[in-house]
Amino acid sequence: MIASYGKMSEMPKRKKKRFSAVQTVKAMARERIGAPPGSRVVPDRKKEKSEKHKTTLGRLLQEE
């Protein structure tokens, strides 16, 4: 027996996106002025990794 599931080959229609004034204004600004420059990540000074262990006297003497 062959089961029939109706019209399975057709994909459902896409929903129309709701109007957003913000997106429209941004798109118009991009057309007139151009795309904004890409942002760069500024490293946080507080989170910089410091040495986990202080250098020992033996290592200090070996370096010299």
PDB file of N, CA and C in Angstrom:
ATOM      1  N   MET A   1       0.823  -1.190   0.000  1.00  0.00           N
ATOM      2  CA  MET A   1       0.000   0.000   0.000  1.00  0.00           C
ATOM      3  C   MET A   1       0.866   1.252   0.000  1.00  0.00           C
ATOM      4  N   ILE A   2       0.437   2.223  -0.736  1.00  0.00           N
ATOM      5  CA  ILE A   2       1.146   3.493  -0.804  1.00  0.00           C
ATOM      6  C   ILE A   2       0.315   4.528  -0.061  1.00  0.00           C
ATOM      7  N   ALA A   3       0.937   5.150   0.949  1.00  0.00           N
ATOM      8  CA  ALA A   3       0.215   6.161   1.729  1.00  0.00           C
ATOM      9  C   ALA A   3       0.339   7.504   1.040  1.00  0.00           C
ATOM     10  N   SER A   4      -0.732   8.241   0.995  1.00  0.00           N
ATOM     11  CA  SER A   4      -0.722   9.556   0.365  1.00  0.00           C
ATOM     12  C   SER A   4      -0.788  10.622   1.453  1.00  0.00           C
ATOM     13  N   TYR A   5       0.155  11.538   1.410  1.00  0.00           N
ATOM     14  CA  TYR A   5       0.199  12.598   2.408  1.00  0.00           C
ATOM     15  C   TYR A   5      -0.213  13.940   1.834  1.00  0.00           C
ATOM     16  N   GLY A   6      -0.808  13.970   0.715  1.00  0.00           N
ATOM     17  CA  GLY A   6      -1.231  15.230   0.112  1.00  0.00           C
ATOM     18  C   GLY A   6      -0.096  15.859  -0.662  1.00  0.00           C
ATOM     19  N   LYS A   7      -0.020  17.176  -0.633  1.00  0.00           N
ATOM     20  CA  LYS A   7       0.993  17.917  -1.401  1.00  0.00           C
ATOM     21  C   LYS A   7       2.239  18.128  -0.548  1.00  0.00           C
ATOM     22  N   MET A   8       3.062  17.115  -0.475  1.00  0.00           N
ATOM     23  CA  MET A   8       4.269  17.238   0.336  1.00  0.00           C
ATOM     24  C   MET A   8       5.405  17.891  -0.427  1.00  0.00           C
ATOM     25  N   SER A   9       5.346  17.925  -1.741  1.00  0.00           N
ATOM     26  CA  SER A   9       6.449  18.483  -2.512  1.00  0.00           C
ATOM     27  C   SER A   9       6.472  20.007  -2.458  1.00  0.00           C
ATOM     28  N   GLU A  10       5.347  20.636  -2.154  1.00  0.00           N
ATOM     29  CA  GLU A  10       5.297  22.095  -2.110  1.00  0.00           C
ATOM     30  C   GLU A  10       5.775  22.601  -0.757  1.00  0.00           C
ATOM     31  N   MET A  11       6.595  23.629  -0.810  1.00  0.00           N
ATOM     32  CA  MET A  11       7.079  24.244   0.422  1.00  0.00           C
ATOM     33  C   MET A  11       6.062  25.280   0.894  1.00  0.00           C
ATOM     34  N   PRO A  12       5.964  25.487   2.197  1.00  0.00           N
ATOM     35  CA  PRO A  12       5.048  26.528   2.681  1.00  0.00           C
ATOM     36  C   PRO A  12       5.544  27.909   2.265  1.00  0.00           C
ATOM     37  N   LYS A  13       4.615  28.834   2.095  1.00  0.00           N
ATOM     38  CA  LYS A  13       4.979  30.179   1.673  1.00  0.00           C
ATOM     39  C   LYS A  13       5.672  30.907   2.813  1.00  0.00           C
ATOM     40  N   ARG A  14       6.622  31.781   2.445  1.00  0.00           N
ATOM     41  CA  ARG A  14       7.359  32.553   3.441  1.00  0.00           C
ATOM     42  C   ARG A  14       6.487  33.643   4.020  1.00  0.00           C
ATOM     43  N   LYS A  15       6.655  33.892   5.309  1.00  0.00           N
ATOM     44  CA  LYS A  15       5.924  34.987   5.942  1.00  0.00           C
ATOM     45  C   LYS A  15       6.548  36.307   5.522  1.00  0.00           C
ATOM     46  N   LYS A  16       5.713  37.313   5.323  1.00  0.00           N
ATOM     47  CA  LYS A  16       6.234  38.632   5.009  1.00  0.00           C
ATOM     48  C   LYS A  16       6.780  39.243   6.290  1.00  0.00           C
ATOM     49  N   LYS A  17       7.932  39.925   6.168  1.00  0.00           N
ATOM     50  CA  LYS A  17       8.517  40.558   7.342  1.00  0.00           C
ATOM     51  C   LYS A  17       7.730  41.804   7.697  1.00  0.00           C
ATOM     52  N   ARG A  18       7.590  42.044   8.988  1.00  0.00           N
ATOM     53  CA  ARG A  18       6.880  43.229   9.450  1.00  0.00           C
ATOM     54  C   ARG A  18       7.711  44.464   9.149  1.00  0.00           C
ATOM     55  N   PHE A  19       7.046  45.568   8.880  1.00  0.00           N
ATOM     56  CA  PHE A  19       7.728  46.821   8.586  1.00  0.00           C
ATOM     57  C   PHE A  19       8.416  47.329   9.845  1.00  0.00           C
ATOM     58  N   SER A  20       9.669  47.701   9.703  1.00  0.00           N
ATOM     59  CA  SER A  20      10.432  48.256  10.814  1.00  0.00           C
ATOM     60  C   SER A  20      11.016  49.590  10.363  1.00  0.00           C
ATOM     61  N   ALA A  21      10.592  50.664  11.025  1.00  0.00           N
ATOM     62  CA  ALA A  21      11.068  51.999  10.662  1.00  0.00           C
ATOM     63  C   ALA A  21      12.572  52.113  10.888  1.00  0.00           C
ATOM     64  N   VAL A  22      13.075  51.492  11.930  1.00  0.00           N
ATOM     65  CA  VAL A  22      14.501  51.574  12.260  1.00  0.00           C
ATOM     66  C   VAL A  22      15.335  50.976  11.134  1.00  0.00           C
ATOM     67  N   GLN A  23      14.936  49.801  10.658  1.00  0.00           N
ATOM     68  CA  GLN A  23      15.694  49.156   9.585  1.00  0.00           C
ATOM     69  C   GLN A  23      15.639  49.970   8.302  1.00  0.00           C
ATOM     70  N   THR A  24      14.489  50.602   8.036  1.00  0.00           N
ATOM     71  CA  THR A  24      14.350  51.421   6.834  1.00  0.00           C
ATOM     72  C   THR A  24      15.245  52.646   6.905  1.00  0.00           C
ATOM     73  N   VAL A  25      15.275  53.303   8.058  1.00  0.00           N
ATOM     74  CA  VAL A  25      16.111  54.495   8.231  1.00  0.00           C
ATOM     75  C   VAL A  25      17.584  54.127   8.110  1.00  0.00           C
ATOM     76  N   LYS A  26      17.981  53.012   8.700  1.00  0.00           N
ATOM     77  CA  LYS A  26      19.377  52.574   8.612  1.00  0.00           C
ATOM     78  C   LYS A  26      19.762  52.247   7.173  1.00  0.00           C
ATOM     79  N   ALA A  27      18.863  51.605   6.442  1.00  0.00           N
ATOM     80  CA  ALA A  27      19.143  51.269   5.047  1.00  0.00           C
ATOM     81  C   ALA A  27      19.306  52.533   4.213  1.00  0.00           C
ATOM     82  N   MET A  28      18.459  53.537   4.449  1.00  0.00           N
ATOM     83  CA  MET A  28      18.563  54.803   3.720  1.00  0.00           C
ATOM     84  C   MET A  28      19.878  55.505   4.044  1.00  0.00           C
ATOM     85  N   ALA A  29      20.291  55.466   5.314  1.00  0.00           N
ATOM     86  CA  ALA A  29      21.545  56.103   5.717  1.00  0.00           C
ATOM     87  C   ALA A  29      22.734  55.404   5.065  1.00  0.00           C
ATOM     88  N   ARG A  30      22.673  54.071   4.969  1.00  0.00           N
ATOM     89  CA  ARG A  30      23.761  53.332   4.326  1.00  0.00           C
ATOM     90  C   ARG A  30      23.871  53.692   2.852  1.00  0.00           C
ATOM     91  N   GLU A  31      22.732  53.920   2.197  1.00  0.00           N
ATOM     92  CA  GLU A  31      22.751  54.295   0.781  1.00  0.00           C
ATOM     93  C   GLU A  31      23.380  55.670   0.590  1.00  0.00           C
ATOM     94  N   ARG A  32      23.032  56.607   1.450  1.00  0.00           N
ATOM     95  CA  ARG A  32      23.497  57.994   1.293  1.00  0.00           C
ATOM     96  C   ARG A  32      24.930  58.175   1.772  1.00  0.00           C
ATOM     97  N   ILE A  33      25.210  57.737   2.974  1.00  0.00           N
ATOM     98  CA  ILE A  33      26.509  57.992   3.602  1.00  0.00           C
ATOM     99  C   ILE A  33      27.494  56.862   3.331  1.00  0.00           C
ATOM    100  N   GLY A  34      27.023  55.651   3.355  1.00  0.00           N
ATOM    101  CA  GLY A  34      27.891  54.489   3.200  1.00  0.00           C
ATOM    102  C   GLY A  34      27.879  53.668   4.475  1.00  0.00           C
ATOM    103  N   ALA A  35      28.431  52.500   4.398  1.00  0.00           N
ATOM    104  CA  ALA A  35      28.451  51.604   5.551  1.00  0.00           C
ATOM    105  C   ALA A  35      29.398  52.143   6.615  1.00  0.00           C
ATOM    106  N   PRO A  36      29.054  51.995   7.893  1.00  0.00           N
ATOM    107  CA  PRO A  36      29.947  52.449   8.954  1.00  0.00           C
ATOM    108  C   PRO A  36      31.204  51.585   8.999  1.00  0.00           C
ATOM    109  N   PRO A  37      32.314  52.138   9.488  1.00  0.00           N
ATOM    110  CA  PRO A  37      33.544  51.341   9.559  1.00  0.00           C
ATOM    111  C   PRO A  37      33.401  50.206  10.566  1.00  0.00           C
ATOM    112  N   GLY A  38      34.108  49.137  10.331  1.00  0.00           N
ATOM    113  CA  GLY A  38      34.065  47.996  11.235  1.00  0.00           C
ATOM    114  C   GLY A  38      34.652  48.355  12.586  1.00  0.00           C
ATOM    115  N   SER A  39      34.093  47.788  13.626  1.00  0.00           N
ATOM    116  CA  SER A  39      34.570  48.108  14.967  1.00  0.00           C
ATOM    117  C   SER A  39      35.742  47.208  15.333  1.00  0.00           C
ATOM    118  N   ARG A  40      36.613  47.726  16.188  1.00  0.00           N
ATOM    119  CA  ARG A  40      37.753  46.951  16.667  1.00  0.00           C
ATOM    120  C   ARG A  40      37.574  46.701  18.153  1.00  0.00           C
ATOM    121  N   VAL A  41      37.977  45.547  18.592  1.00  0.00           N
ATOM    122  CA  VAL A  41      37.878  45.200  20.000  1.00  0.00           C
ATOM    123  C   VAL A  41      39.051  45.832  20.731  1.00  0.00           C
ATOM    124  N   VAL A  42      38.740  46.613  21.754  1.00  0.00           N
ATOM    125  CA  VAL A  42      39.777  47.251  22.555  1.00  0.00           C
ATOM    126  C   VAL A  42      40.083  46.317  23.719  1.00  0.00           C
ATOM    127  N   PRO A  43      41.333  45.886  23.887  1.00  0.00           N
ATOM    128  CA  PRO A  43      41.640  44.969  24.992  1.00  0.00           C
ATOM    129  C   PRO A  43      41.450  45.652  26.342  1.00  0.00           C
ATOM    130  N   ASP A  44      40.849  44.919  27.263  1.00  0.00           N
ATOM    131  CA  ASP A  44      40.588  45.446  28.595  1.00  0.00           C
ATOM    132  C   ASP A  44      41.862  45.332  29.424  1.00  0.00           C
ATOM    133  N   ARG A  45      42.309  46.433  29.964  1.00  0.00           N
ATOM    134  CA  ARG A  45      43.567  46.435  30.729  1.00  0.00           C
ATOM    135  C   ARG A  45      43.444  45.631  32.014  1.00  0.00           C
ATOM    136  N   LYS A  46      42.262  45.611  32.591  1.00  0.00           N
ATOM    137  CA  LYS A  46      42.075  44.892  33.847  1.00  0.00           C
ATOM    138  C   LYS A  46      42.153  43.379  33.650  1.00  0.00           C
ATOM    139  N   LYS A  47      41.762  42.920  32.465  1.00  0.00           N
ATOM    140  CA  LYS A  47      41.710  41.484  32.226  1.00  0.00           C
ATOM    141  C   LYS A  47      42.963  40.937  31.551  1.00  0.00           C
ATOM    142  N   GLU A  48      43.987  41.764  31.382  1.00  0.00           N
ATOM    143  CA  GLU A  48      45.218  41.273  30.769  1.00  0.00           C
ATOM    144  C   GLU A  48      45.827  40.200  31.658  1.00  0.00           C
ATOM    145  N   LYS A  49      46.334  39.162  31.023  1.00  0.00           N
ATOM    146  CA  LYS A  49      46.910  38.067  31.796  1.00  0.00           C
ATOM    147  C   LYS A  49      48.267  38.485  32.345  1.00  0.00           C
ATOM    148  N   SER A  50      48.436  38.283  33.624  1.00  0.00           N
ATOM    149  CA  SER A  50      49.731  38.544  34.233  1.00  0.00           C
ATOM    150  C   SER A  50      50.400  37.193  34.487  1.00  0.00           C
ATOM    151  N   GLU A  51      51.637  37.241  34.913  1.00  0.00           N
ATOM    152  CA  GLU A  51      52.348  35.996  35.187  1.00  0.00           C
ATOM    153  C   GLU A  51      51.684  35.275  36.351  1.00  0.00           C
ATOM    154  N   LYS A  52      51.570  33.954  36.217  1.00  0.00           N
ATOM    155  CA  LYS A  52      50.923  33.179  37.266  1.00  0.00           C
ATOM    156  C   LYS A  52      51.842  32.998  38.474  1.00  0.00           C
ATOM    157  N   HIS A  53      53.128  32.908  38.205  1.00  0.00           N
ATOM    158  CA  HIS A  53      54.079  32.690  39.298  1.00  0.00           C
ATOM    159  C   HIS A  53      55.192  33.722  39.198  1.00  0.00           C
ATOM    160  N   LYS A  54      55.621  34.196  40.332  1.00  0.00           N
ATOM    161  CA  LYS A  54      56.755  35.120  40.339  1.00  0.00           C
ATOM    162  C   LYS A  54      58.020  34.345  39.977  1.00  0.00           C
ATOM    163  N   THR A  55      58.947  35.031  39.330  1.00  0.00           N
ATOM    164  CA  THR A  55      60.199  34.360  38.982  1.00  0.00           C
ATOM    165  C   THR A  55      61.004  34.116  40.251  1.00  0.00           C
ATOM    166  N   THR A  56      61.569  32.940  40.328  1.00  0.00           N
ATOM    167  CA  THR A  56      62.318  32.567  41.528  1.00  0.00           C
ATOM    168  C   THR A  56      63.739  33.119  41.446  1.00  0.00           C
ATOM    169  N   LEU A  57      64.390  33.141  42.562  1.00  0.00           N
ATOM    170  CA  LEU A  57      65.753  33.650  42.633  1.00  0.00           C
ATOM    171  C   LEU A  57      66.683  32.805  41.765  1.00  0.00           C
ATOM    172  N   GLY A  58      66.442  31.513  41.725  1.00  0.00           N
ATOM    173  CA  GLY A  58      67.271  30.621  40.907  1.00  0.00           C
ATOM    174  C   GLY A  58      67.162  30.955  39.423  1.00  0.00           C
ATOM    175  N   ARG A  59      65.966  31.241  38.939  1.00  0.00           N
ATOM    176  CA  ARG A  59      65.785  31.581  37.521  1.00  0.00           C
ATOM    177  C   ARG A  59      66.383  32.944  37.211  1.00  0.00           C
ATOM    178  N   LEU A  60      66.269  33.878  38.151  1.00  0.00           N
ATOM    179  CA  LEU A  60      66.860  35.198  37.941  1.00  0.00           C
ATOM    180  C   LEU A  60      68.378  35.087  37.802  1.00  0.00           C
ATOM    181  N   LEU A  61      68.980  34.229  38.615  1.00  0.00           N
ATOM    182  CA  LEU A  61      70.425  34.056  38.557  1.00  0.00           C
ATOM    183  C   LEU A  61      70.845  33.322  37.282  1.00  0.00           C
ATOM    184  N   GLN A  62      69.998  32.418  36.759  1.00  0.00           N
ATOM    185  CA  GLN A  62      70.325  31.686  35.534  1.00  0.00           C
ATOM    186  C   GLN A  62      70.319  32.607  34.318  1.00  0.00           C
ATOM    187  N   GLU A  63      69.422  33.586  34.307  1.00  0.00           N
ATOM    188  CA  GLU A  63      69.307  34.482  33.160  1.00  0.00           C
ATOM    189  C   GLU A  63      70.541  35.359  33.009  1.00  0.00           C
ATOM    190  N   GLU A  64      71.152  35.740  34.111  1.00  0.00           N
ATOM    191  CA  GLU A  64      72.308  36.643  34.054  1.00  0.00           C
ATOM    192  C   GLU A  64      73.587  35.965  33.739  1.00  0.00           C
TER     193      GLU A  64
END
